[in-house]
């Protein structure tokens, strides 16, 4: 260290103290000898959020969340939209009318794509008649003087009203009416054909002189592949966010808030038993969440995820990527469960250290009671940001322009408006995305992560400033502590250190995003050239991966402690990082042995809150509301993982009270000991019992 911090903190009198200026000087807590730091990065953060708002407004203007769930008809209307032509508010299932077009679109080197096959929107998927032949006819218009409601009431069939010319074109599969030969079921709002034609309907069609209909399995696989395309699955996952918003509010916001407050209260009044309760509860919750994944994957019980909406054919099993993803999640959770169980056994003997450290934090929380309430402030700020962010996410992912495809297909269909066969309008419609939309989505995701890191860092800085005041005051101003120190610490942060917090949170966010991008590229390269990868390349890849993980952990650790120095001294981020690195290196044994085990228990506590949120999300999503009709979610995976992540963020805010308190006191203790020749003068008796006696520290570390 390049000099003591005593001139800045505590009862060490400086020239500023002699003048008696300011509240903090009079009460003996952290002084105001500081100035604004890292202002360019605060301006960068503000500019970034202005850009986030502009970026989101683009999504609100160009997007439509209905596109994430429902398909487009041959006119470019979104099924289920009341703004279509005609009004399709009750017609939300996409149906391909011409089975031969579906078959041909599945052929290799075919000129026609499924997106160009003629599709319309219906209320439900049609099924062949048992004793005859039914038709599905185009939207009524022109000479077909039926209202849409009458068309729906007639099961979309007005074949008997057709003129001889129209009947002839219909028999040639040119419309306006098409035969229902294949049964179909509603799979994620698209009618999945089953390649098992109705013999009765097919015979009636042939007797009427209808065109030959292909019966190949491609008619099944083509639609199935389109429904399960990666982008389609991703859209459904994002749409699940909008459908399950009550679950996100309850399980991602309110429930973790309640559980975090309960955990903090128990730390305050029942600290001796909390490490044991946390370890046991953590293992129980990991097992419970794993079992729910097994149930939804269909490996346990009779309640697996179904991709079919409404009644289905009991003899037909249609899977999808969602089920495969649940299988993967179940396997991954099994591995996590085993690792967690073994880790719990390994740390049992060292829980005594965690108990001692948590007792110190409980003492601080008891003295500075406002610390329990303070995280509610960043909690509500983040809640508002997340609500805006999730809404913008739905619109950004659904943004793009509905444009007619550029196809080379040859087709002729009867145009009811023109009253004749038209061969000029063969191409269908699709949502076309431009490259800048991908950049906008990436920018949007990064902005959320940076904002989360920023407000968590702000909370840590305020808590650190309050706890440092408590440490260096030696309890002599305990009657002023409950609210005064928290408010003063918040004022100092707002006035001087927001730029430093913005810089630190930006560094963490950037490093983690670079790490995630490199991981993704590494996985893709492995799949492209697994066989040709030499042992040297494998070694380099594994080493780089390990180094990135170490760099990420180091930066997080330094950042977290740098916020303590920023809050207590008012230094800029880089200077604070330098000071804290020196302090850690000089006291590596003391900090490492005590802080690591305490961090493990706190980490398990955060996971308990997030796992309980995930478990409750499973229970809420298992309700009939989310398993049928329009609110049916494609998979519980995405909402559950989001509740898990949100629960962890909330827990991190509130558990940060204990975590930052412990780290601030340990850092203050180390600094205190350095300034007083190895013997801390300001440490509370309980902390001296934990950190001051090397023989006791060695005994607690080694265990009985």
XYZ file of C-alpha atoms in Angstrom:
704
model
C 0.000 0.000 0.000
C 1.249 3.495 -0.772
C 0.145 4.990 2.484
C -2.532 4.632 5.138
C -6.169 5.334 4.533
C -6.449 6.759 8.022
C -6.261 10.331 6.748
C -9.456 9.676 4.889
C -11.372 7.316 7.149
C -12.198 7.149 10.817
C -10.790 9.000 13.799
C -7.376 9.770 12.275
C -7.373 13.563 12.365
C -6.296 15.465 9.294
C -6.204 19.127 8.390
C -9.825 18.859 7.314
C -10.806 17.518 10.712
C -9.222 20.445 12.474
C -11.559 22.848 10.777
C -14.611 20.856 11.835
C -16.324 21.259 8.479
C -19.175 18.949 7.396
C -21.357 16.466 9.204
C -19.036 13.556 8.628
C -16.091 15.295 10.234
C -18.121 16.062 13.346
C -19.424 12.508 13.723
C -16.104 10.827 12.915
C -17.155 8.779 9.911
C -15.870 8.834 6.301
C -14.810 12.323 5.295
C -15.680 14.355 2.207
C -12.113 14.887 0.992
C -12.970 13.732 -2.540
C -13.969 14.885 -6.005
C -15.906 13.580 -8.986
C -14.198 10.648 -10.681
C -14.435 8.927 -14.087
C -17.066 11.347 -15.387
C -16.593 10.378 -19.082
C -17.842 6.879 -18.280
C -20.910 8.228 -16.518
C -21.611 10.270 -19.649
C -21.058 7.114 -21.700
C -23.566 5.219 -19.557
C -26.149 7.992 -19.947
C -25.564 8.148 -23.715
C -25.849 4.372 -23.913
C -29.292 4.478 -22.317
C -30.427 7.226 -24.635
C -29.394 4.909 -27.462
C -31.253 2.038 -25.726
C -34.462 4.085 -25.713
C -34.029 4.987 -29.386
C -33.270 1.354 -30.179
C -36.387 0.193 -28.313
C -38.558 2.776 -30.046
C -37.498 1.229 -33.354
C -38.763 -2.112 -32.087
C -42.051 -0.627 -30.880
C -42.589 0.937 -34.316
C -41.556 -2.014 -36.484
C -42.464 -5.046 -34.354
C -45.606 -7.016 -33.684
C -45.432 -9.743 -30.962
C -48.151 -11.741 -32.757
C -45.524 -12.661 -35.367
C -43.640 -14.623 -32.718
C -46.538 -17.012 -32.241
C -48.664 -17.043 -35.373
C -47.818 -17.473 -39.042
C -48.682 -15.468 -42.160
C -51.330 -16.303 -44.716
C -50.820 -16.026 -48.482
C -51.746 -12.336 -48.384
C -49.214 -11.419 -45.726
C -51.766 -11.123 -42.907
C -50.771 -12.290 -39.436
C -53.103 -15.017 -38.248
C -55.009 -13.845 -35.198
C -54.656 -10.143 -36.069
C -57.721 -7.950 -36.216
C -55.940 -5.647 -38.654
C -55.846 -8.237 -41.434
C -57.927 -8.395 -44.574
C -60.326 -9.866 -43.622
C -60.471 -9.537 -39.814
C -58.559 -12.581 -38.505
C -58.886 -11.935 -34.775
C -60.527 -15.340 -34.235
C -58.588 -17.159 -36.939
C -55.153 -17.921 -35.519
C -54.224 -21.316 -36.994
C -52.283 -21.418 -40.275
C -53.420 -24.071 -42.772
C -51.859 -24.954 -46.135
C -54.722 -25.564 -48.538
C -53.018 -27.332 -51.458
C -51.424 -30.633 -50.293
C -49.484 -31.007 -53.553
C -47.744 -27.673 -52.986
C -46.712 -28.831 -49.504
C -45.310 -32.035 -50.981
C -43.462 -30.256 -53.794
C -41.896 -27.735 -51.408
C -40.180 -30.635 -49.631
C -38.493 -31.955 -52.759
C -34.819 -31.247 -53.371
C -34.156 -28.531 -55.949
C -37.810 -27.537 -55.795
C -38.713 -24.089 -57.128
C -41.483 -23.685 -54.583
C -40.957 -23.116 -50.881
C -43.458 -23.787 -48.117
C -43.629 -20.043 -47.470
C -44.959 -19.689 -51.055
C -47.579 -22.420 -50.685
C -51.108 -21.082 -50.372
C -52.025 -20.807 -46.692
C -54.974 -19.240 -44.912
C -55.946 -18.697 -41.290
C -58.600 -20.847 -39.608
C -60.024 -21.281 -36.131
C -58.929 -24.911 -35.921
C -57.271 -27.501 -38.103
C -59.750 -29.320 -40.416
C -60.192 -33.084 -40.366
C -61.418 -35.319 -43.221
C -65.081 -36.337 -43.228
C -65.856 -39.905 -42.133
C -68.388 -40.627 -44.884
C -67.724 -38.102 -47.642
C -65.536 -35.231 -48.765
C -65.221 -31.796 -47.199
C -63.525 -28.734 -48.640
C -61.663 -25.750 -47.253
C -62.359 -22.701 -49.386
C -60.564 -19.392 -49.717
C -61.666 -16.250 -47.853
C -65.133 -15.316 -49.254
C -65.171 -12.302 -51.590
C -66.129 -11.345 -55.137
C -69.070 -13.458 -56.379
C -69.084 -15.484 -53.129
C -71.390 -13.305 -51.119
C -70.803 -14.761 -47.666
C -69.667 -12.980 -44.560
C -66.601 -14.275 -42.734
C -68.827 -15.416 -39.858
C -71.029 -17.409 -42.244
C -67.912 -18.883 -43.850
C -66.699 -19.987 -40.413
C -70.119 -21.405 -39.502
C -70.052 -23.490 -42.694
C -66.637 -24.935 -41.672
C -64.955 -22.864 -44.431
C -66.840 -24.841 -47.138
C -68.896 -23.108 -49.859
C -68.147 -25.599 -52.650
C -71.870 -25.957 -53.425
C -72.069 -22.220 -54.275
C -69.324 -22.389 -56.890
C -69.943 -21.848 -60.576
C -69.033 -24.712 -62.962
C -65.833 -22.900 -63.875
C -64.859 -22.538 -60.212
C -65.638 -26.206 -59.552
C -63.449 -27.223 -62.445
C -60.493 -25.154 -61.219
C -61.034 -26.514 -57.710
C -60.828 -30.070 -59.035
C -57.505 -29.104 -60.631
C -56.230 -27.909 -57.200
C -56.326 -24.290 -58.331
C -59.051 -23.179 -55.930
C -60.926 -21.425 -54.616
C -61.834 -24.676 -52.765
C -59.437 -27.483 -51.864
C -60.236 -31.011 -50.626
C -59.503 -32.168 -47.070
C -57.685 -35.428 -47.739
C -55.096 -35.519 -44.950
C -55.885 -35.203 -41.235
C -54.075 -32.366 -39.489
C -53.483 -31.281 -35.909
C -52.576 -27.932 -34.396
C -48.843 -27.880 -33.615
C -47.873 -24.440 -32.293
C -50.575 -22.703 -34.352
C -49.747 -24.425 -37.632
C -51.705 -27.350 -39.039
C -49.333 -30.308 -39.137
C -50.384 -32.741 -41.864
C -50.327 -36.438 -41.031
C -49.232 -38.493 -44.038
C -52.127 -40.890 -43.655
C -54.827 -39.884 -46.164
C -58.473 -40.633 -45.552
C -59.408 -43.458 -47.931
C -63.074 -42.410 -47.953
C -62.328 -38.773 -48.812
C -59.706 -39.762 -51.371
C -62.150 -42.092 -53.183
C -64.808 -39.340 -53.330
C -62.186 -36.954 -54.724
C -61.164 -39.419 -57.409
C -64.792 -40.100 -58.365
C -65.312 -36.374 -58.882
C -62.384 -36.345 -61.326
C -59.986 -34.504 -59.051
C -56.295 -34.135 -59.814
C -53.853 -36.714 -58.511
C -52.698 -36.043 -54.926
C -49.255 -37.075 -53.704
C -49.273 -39.208 -50.549
C -45.550 -39.191 -49.738
C -44.179 -38.735 -46.172
C -42.695 -35.436 -47.315
C -46.095 -33.833 -46.760
C -45.579 -34.543 -43.058
C -41.855 -33.799 -42.789
C -41.941 -30.513 -44.689
C -44.307 -28.805 -42.242
C -42.626 -30.481 -39.275
C -39.200 -29.133 -40.294
C -40.575 -25.636 -40.796
C -42.250 -25.591 -37.383
C -39.063 -26.844 -35.713
C -36.626 -24.577 -37.528
C -34.202 -22.873 -35.079
C -35.528 -19.365 -35.672
C -39.122 -20.558 -35.230
C -38.281 -22.174 -31.896
C -36.445 -19.042 -30.725
C -39.464 -16.896 -31.610
C -41.739 -19.198 -29.616
C -39.405 -19.005 -26.622
C -39.481 -15.191 -26.744
C -43.279 -15.278 -27.145
C -43.441 -17.392 -23.976
C -42.115 -14.364 -22.086
C -45.149 -12.318 -23.078
C -47.589 -15.133 -22.300
C -46.113 -15.939 -18.897
C -45.602 -12.381 -17.606
C -47.650 -13.037 -14.413
C -45.271 -15.902 -13.612
C -42.252 -13.640 -14.169
C -43.677 -10.977 -11.850
C -44.496 -13.441 -9.069
C -41.563 -15.860 -9.374
C -38.969 -13.459 -10.750
C -39.815 -10.430 -8.626
C -42.095 -10.763 -5.611
C -41.155 -14.247 -4.412
C -37.350 -13.701 -4.399
C -37.905 -10.343 -2.668
C -39.827 -12.078 0.119
C -37.357 -14.968 0.393
C -34.344 -12.623 0.468
C -35.843 -10.565 3.275
C -36.632 -13.742 5.224
C -33.052 -14.973 4.732
C -31.600 -11.650 5.944
C -33.890 -11.719 8.994
C -32.761 -15.252 9.808
C -29.111 -14.221 9.436
C -29.823 -11.460 11.927
C -31.544 -13.617 14.546
C -30.515 -17.222 13.783
C -27.029 -16.929 12.346
C -25.563 -20.086 13.939
C -27.899 -22.429 12.075
C -28.186 -20.597 8.747
C -25.129 -22.140 7.011
C -26.420 -25.642 7.764
C -29.981 -24.795 6.727
C -28.688 -23.189 3.510
C -26.628 -26.236 2.502
C -29.458 -28.721 3.199
C -32.137 -26.567 1.552
C -29.931 -25.997 -1.490
C -29.537 -29.716 -2.125
C -33.270 -30.338 -1.681
C -34.130 -27.590 -4.182
C -31.585 -28.795 -6.757
C -33.091 -32.289 -6.589
C -36.654 -30.893 -6.852
C -35.902 -28.721 -9.913
C -34.109 -31.661 -11.555
C -37.133 -33.900 -10.988
C -39.426 -31.299 -12.586
C -37.230 -31.263 -15.687
C -37.462 -35.053 -15.774
C -41.265 -34.867 -15.526
C -41.602 -32.327 -18.334
C -39.123 -34.253 -20.469
C -41.400 -37.294 -20.144
C -38.870 -39.465 -18.272
C -40.910 -39.548 -15.041
C -44.693 -39.796 -14.726
C -47.321 -39.095 -17.355
C -47.140 -35.317 -17.654
C -44.619 -34.587 -20.432
C -44.623 -31.456 -22.582
C -46.921 -31.708 -25.591
C -46.390 -29.657 -28.721
C -49.982 -30.203 -29.871
C -52.615 -27.583 -29.077
C -56.113 -28.982 -28.701
C -57.188 -32.580 -29.422
C -54.650 -34.827 -31.109
C -54.518 -38.178 -32.834
C -53.588 -40.765 -30.155
C -51.734 -42.874 -32.725
C -49.445 -40.074 -33.857
C -46.484 -38.757 -31.868
C -45.045 -35.422 -32.987
C -41.944 -34.169 -31.230
C -40.039 -30.931 -31.498
C -36.884 -29.093 -30.519
C -38.555 -27.940 -27.306
C -38.716 -31.533 -26.048
C -35.070 -32.112 -27.008
C -34.087 -28.970 -25.125
C -35.905 -30.246 -22.026
C -34.043 -33.546 -22.339
C -30.746 -31.630 -22.468
C -31.761 -29.484 -19.477
C -32.661 -32.599 -17.483
C -29.267 -34.187 -18.182
C -27.460 -30.928 -17.361
C -29.370 -30.555 -14.082
C -28.441 -34.134 -13.179
C -24.752 -33.289 -13.580
C -25.225 -30.075 -11.559
C -27.056 -32.029 -8.843
C -24.190 -34.516 -8.475
C -21.549 -31.757 -8.376
C -23.549 -29.767 -5.815
C -23.994 -32.785 -3.562
C -20.265 -33.588 -3.603
C -19.382 -29.913 -3.023
C -21.731 -29.776 -0.030
C -19.979 -32.756 1.533
C -16.599 -31.093 0.952
C -17.477 -27.834 2.742
C -19.292 -29.307 5.736
C -16.138 -29.346 7.868
C -15.447 -25.684 7.070
C -18.874 -24.265 7.851
C -17.553 -23.086 11.240
C -15.586 -20.376 9.426
C -18.658 -19.252 7.524
C -20.622 -19.109 10.772
C -18.003 -16.867 12.372
C -17.923 -14.540 9.385
C -21.722 -14.374 9.170
C -21.863 -13.513 12.886
C -19.818 -10.409 12.119
C -22.231 -9.475 9.313
C -25.200 -10.097 11.628
C -23.664 -7.738 14.170
C -23.293 -5.027 11.516
C -26.863 -5.492 10.255
C -28.117 -5.270 13.823
C -26.350 -1.935 14.300
C -27.015 -0.458 10.830
C -30.596 -1.664 10.437
C -31.313 0.472 7.373
C -29.027 -1.845 5.384
C -31.812 -4.445 5.231
C -34.228 -1.938 3.712
C -31.848 -0.118 1.362
C -31.683 -2.801 -1.411
C -35.389 -2.184 -2.004
C -34.368 1.052 -3.775
C -32.236 -0.560 -6.536
C -34.767 -3.428 -6.590
C -37.599 -1.133 -7.713
C -35.337 0.711 -10.167
C -34.334 -2.590 -11.774
C -37.970 -3.763 -11.754
C -38.985 -0.730 -13.838
C -36.020 -1.232 -16.192
C -36.804 -4.940 -16.617
C -40.477 -4.323 -17.414
C -39.489 -1.829 -20.097
C -36.737 -4.146 -21.336
C -38.951 -7.230 -21.633
C -41.624 -5.283 -23.514
C -39.011 -3.906 -25.911
C -37.552 -7.412 -26.330
C -40.879 -8.765 -27.592
C -41.117 -6.012 -30.189
C -37.456 -6.126 -31.249
C -37.528 -9.867 -31.831
C -40.710 -9.470 -33.883
C -39.515 -6.428 -35.849
C -38.935 -6.550 -39.562
C -41.045 -5.953 -42.640
C -43.648 -8.290 -44.080
C -42.647 -8.468 -47.742
C -43.601 -10.697 -50.629
C -41.013 -13.350 -51.395
C -38.998 -13.305 -54.593
C -39.747 -16.786 -55.910
C -39.617 -18.626 -59.236
C -42.576 -20.896 -58.595
C -45.124 -21.738 -61.272
C -48.666 -21.741 -59.956
C -52.141 -20.698 -60.969
C -54.946 -20.039 -58.494
C -58.453 -18.720 -58.856
C -58.694 -15.079 -57.824
C -62.182 -14.370 -56.477
C -61.753 -10.619 -56.878
C -60.790 -10.925 -60.543
C -63.211 -13.791 -61.135
C -60.638 -15.811 -63.088
C -57.485 -17.893 -62.741
C -54.432 -15.755 -62.006
C -50.893 -17.081 -62.567
C -49.020 -13.899 -61.620
C -49.261 -13.994 -57.839
C -47.478 -17.195 -56.810
C -45.118 -15.923 -54.131
C -46.056 -15.901 -50.462
C -45.062 -13.465 -47.722
C -42.416 -13.621 -45.005
C -41.023 -11.384 -42.306
C -37.755 -10.082 -43.720
C -35.011 -9.100 -41.275
C -32.142 -6.766 -42.050
C -28.639 -7.143 -40.511
C -29.090 -4.085 -38.310
C -31.924 -5.836 -36.434
C -29.455 -8.448 -35.190
C -27.137 -5.670 -34.030
C -30.063 -3.915 -32.345
C -30.988 -7.108 -30.451
C -27.362 -7.653 -29.358
C -27.166 -4.003 -28.232
C -30.435 -4.443 -26.312
C -29.232 -7.573 -24.494
C -25.903 -5.994 -23.572
C -27.667 -2.876 -22.263
C -29.754 -4.942 -19.851
C -26.690 -6.727 -18.515
C -24.738 -3.487 -18.069
C -27.669 -1.837 -16.270
C -27.963 -4.826 -13.928
C -24.240 -4.746 -13.100
C -24.380 -0.961 -12.632
C -27.170 -0.944 -10.051
C -25.767 -3.958 -8.200
C -22.441 -2.088 -8.040
C -24.200 1.066 -6.787
C -25.867 -0.958 -4.052
C -22.518 -2.496 -3.069
C -20.856 0.924 -2.915
C -23.556 2.365 -0.647
C -23.411 -0.656 1.670
C -19.600 -0.526 1.754
C -19.612 3.155 2.696
C -22.102 2.519 5.498
C -20.250 -0.480 6.924
C -16.880 1.271 6.742
C -18.374 4.099 8.792
C -19.530 1.535 11.343
C -16.084 -0.112 11.529
C -13.999 3.026 11.906
C -16.443 4.644 14.360
C -15.865 1.825 16.874
C -19.502 1.963 17.878
C -19.007 5.372 19.527
C -21.739 6.952 17.394
C -24.077 3.956 17.321
C -27.086 6.145 18.000
C -26.480 7.924 14.667
C -25.729 4.838 12.616
C -29.123 3.208 11.732
C -30.041 5.691 8.993
C -27.446 8.435 8.902
C -24.585 6.386 7.458
C -26.687 4.840 4.685
C -28.045 8.201 3.559
C -24.585 9.796 3.719
C -23.063 6.932 1.754
C -25.776 7.245 -0.898
C -25.160 10.987 -1.182
C -21.426 10.454 -1.652
C -22.054 7.881 -4.343
C -24.499 10.095 -6.246
C -22.261 13.128 -6.029
C -18.785 11.717 -6.615
C -18.548 8.060 -7.658
C -21.223 7.170 -10.234
C -18.645 7.415 -13.032
C -16.357 4.924 -11.298
C -19.249 2.509 -10.797
C -20.213 2.869 -14.465
C -16.632 2.072 -15.495
C -16.386 -0.995 -13.257
C -19.722 -2.409 -14.376
C -18.771 -1.785 -18.028
C -15.533 -3.752 -17.626
C -17.314 -6.731 -16.044
C -20.074 -6.699 -18.669
C -17.632 -6.433 -21.579
C -15.368 -9.218 -20.347
C -18.289 -11.587 -19.738
C -19.820 -10.866 -23.145
C -16.491 -11.369 -24.910
C -16.095 -14.624 -23.000
C -19.569 -15.826 -24.006
C -18.959 -14.915 -27.677
C -15.637 -16.768 -27.716
C -17.296 -19.791 -26.102
C -19.955 -19.781 -28.809
C -17.338 -19.538 -31.569
C -15.349 -22.317 -29.938
C -18.370 -24.627 -29.908
C -19.120 -23.898 -33.570
C -15.529 -24.512 -34.639
C -15.517 -27.816 -32.769
C -18.627 -28.987 -34.623
C -17.192 -27.921 -37.988
C -13.787 -29.590 -37.682
C -13.797 -32.041 -34.801
C -11.974 -34.810 -36.660
C -9.189 -32.583 -37.954
C -8.414 -30.972 -34.605
C -4.917 -31.879 -33.401
C -3.900 -32.466 -29.780
C -2.026 -29.141 -29.831
C -5.162 -27.298 -31.001
C -7.213 -28.993 -28.289
C -4.660 -27.968 -25.669
C -4.620 -24.355 -26.868
C -8.438 -24.249 -26.947
C -8.777 -25.654 -23.429
C -6.029 -23.380 -22.086
C -7.596 -20.267 -23.603
C -10.948 -21.259 -22.169
C -9.404 -21.704 -18.712
C -7.521 -18.390 -18.956
C -10.687 -16.529 -19.895
C -12.452 -18.000 -16.882
C -9.578 -16.969 -14.581
C -9.521 -13.437 -16.010
C -13.285 -13.134 -15.546
C -13.094 -14.332 -11.928
C -10.146 -12.035 -11.143
C -11.820 -8.963 -12.608
C -15.039 -9.689 -10.713
C -13.141 -10.130 -7.455
C -11.057 -6.966 -7.909
C -14.129 -4.979 -9.021
C -16.153 -6.064 -6.021
C -13.442 -4.969 -3.587
C -12.623 -1.862 -5.640
C -16.151 -0.594 -4.968
C -15.319 -0.762 -1.259
C -12.263 1.463 -1.733
C -14.259 3.788 -3.998
C -16.958 4.133 -1.344
C -14.554 4.663 1.537
C -11.854 6.819 -0.072
C -13.497 8.441 -3.102
C -10.693 7.265 -5.398
C -11.271 6.643 -9.097
C -11.833 3.118 -10.325
C -8.297 2.363 -11.544
C -6.651 3.858 -8.439
C -9.063 1.921 -6.224
C -8.252 -1.280 -8.116
C -4.543 -0.656 -7.560
C -5.031 -0.061 -3.824
C -7.251 -3.066 -3.333
C -4.900 -5.347 -5.277
C -2.030 -4.385 -2.983
C -4.174 -4.871 0.094
C -5.298 -8.322 -1.056
C -1.746 -9.423 -1.933
C -0.461 -8.344 1.490
C -3.231 -10.256 3.269
C -3.929 -13.083 0.843
C -3.971 -15.864 3.481
C -6.266 -14.065 5.884
C -8.709 -12.911 3.194
C -8.606 -16.170 1.244
C -9.152 -18.587 4.127
C -12.035 -16.661 5.671
C -13.758 -14.986 2.735
C -13.906 -17.956 0.361
C -15.999 -20.182 2.627
C -18.287 -17.281 3.516
C -18.728 -16.537 -0.200
C -19.614 -20.180 -0.857
C -22.386 -20.119 1.745
C -23.713 -16.815 0.418
C -23.575 -18.170 -3.140
C -25.551 -21.230 -2.049
C -28.048 -18.911 -0.387
C -28.527 -16.971 -3.633
C -28.999 -20.233 -5.497
C -31.575 -21.325 -2.912
C -33.651 -18.228 -3.628
C -33.298 -18.610 -7.409
C -33.997 -22.379 -7.296
C -37.090 -21.825 -5.191
C -38.229 -19.227 -7.738
C -37.643 -21.739 -10.551
C -39.508 -24.467 -8.668
C -42.503 -22.197 -8.033
C -42.426 -21.119 -11.698
C -42.729 -24.781 -12.678
C -45.764 -25.122 -10.421
C -47.431 -21.989 -11.809
C -46.768 -22.976 -15.423
C -48.258 -26.400 -14.755
C -51.612 -24.669 -14.397
C -54.260 -25.345 -17.061
C -54.068 -21.681 -18.128
C -50.591 -22.171 -19.625
C -51.225 -25.633 -21.078
C -54.079 -24.934 -23.453
C -55.780 -22.324 -25.637
C -54.113 -19.037 -26.507
C -51.947 -18.834 -23.362
C -50.293 -22.180 -24.027
C -46.530 -21.814 -23.778
C -44.300 -23.763 -26.119
C -42.022 -24.907 -23.279
C -41.573 -24.107 -19.566
C -37.797 -23.942 -20.131
C -37.424 -20.259 -20.993
C -39.805 -18.803 -18.335
C -38.267 -21.062 -15.669
C -34.718 -20.035 -16.589
C -35.743 -16.373 -16.598
C -37.322 -16.725 -13.151
C -34.125 -18.425 -12.033
C -32.006 -15.547 -13.389
C -34.283 -12.811 -12.013
C -34.423 -14.558 -8.648
C -30.636 -14.658 -8.566
C -30.369 -10.934 -9.396
C -32.825 -10.035 -6.615
C -30.997 -12.312 -4.180
C -27.692 -10.739 -5.205
C -29.049 -7.295 -4.336
C -30.178 -8.324 -0.849
C -27.474 -10.866 -0.065
C -25.036 -8.153 -1.078
C -25.815 -6.597 2.302
C -24.123 -9.529 4.039
C -21.513 -10.138 1.334
C -20.366 -6.530 1.063
C -20.527 -6.064 4.832
C -18.200 -9.002 5.398
C -15.779 -7.931 2.663
C -15.760 -4.311 3.818
C -15.047 -5.291 7.394
C -12.300 -7.712 6.346
C -10.693 -5.092 4.079
C -10.998 -2.484 6.833
C -9.521 -4.948 9.317
C -6.546 -5.623 7.039
C -5.968 -1.902 6.532
C -6.351 -1.292 10.256
C -3.775 -3.985 11.025
C -1.329 -2.563 8.455
C -1.599 0.918 9.947
C -1.024 -0.331 13.489
C 1.892 -2.719 13.013
C -0.164 -5.878 12.624
C -2.638 -5.275 15.453
C -6.037 -3.845 14.467
C -7.246 -1.076 16.763
C -10.749 -0.482 15.436
C -11.974 -4.071 14.984
C -15.029 -5.197 16.984
C -14.309 -7.956 19.566
C -16.236 -10.544 17.535
C -14.108 -9.832 14.481
C -10.930 -10.109 16.540
C -12.035 -13.531 17.670
C -12.450 -14.581 14.022
C -9.461 -12.908 12.358
C -7.121 -11.716 15.083
C -5.886 -15.018 16.511
C -3.807 -16.972 13.952
C -4.014 -20.207 15.949
C -7.809 -20.022 15.969
C -7.850 -19.208 12.255
C -5.668 -22.259 11.598
C -7.913 -24.465 13.716
C -11.071 -23.296 11.944
C -9.424 -23.762 8.553
C -8.187 -27.274 9.184
C -11.294 -28.442 10.978
C -11.483 -30.841 13.935
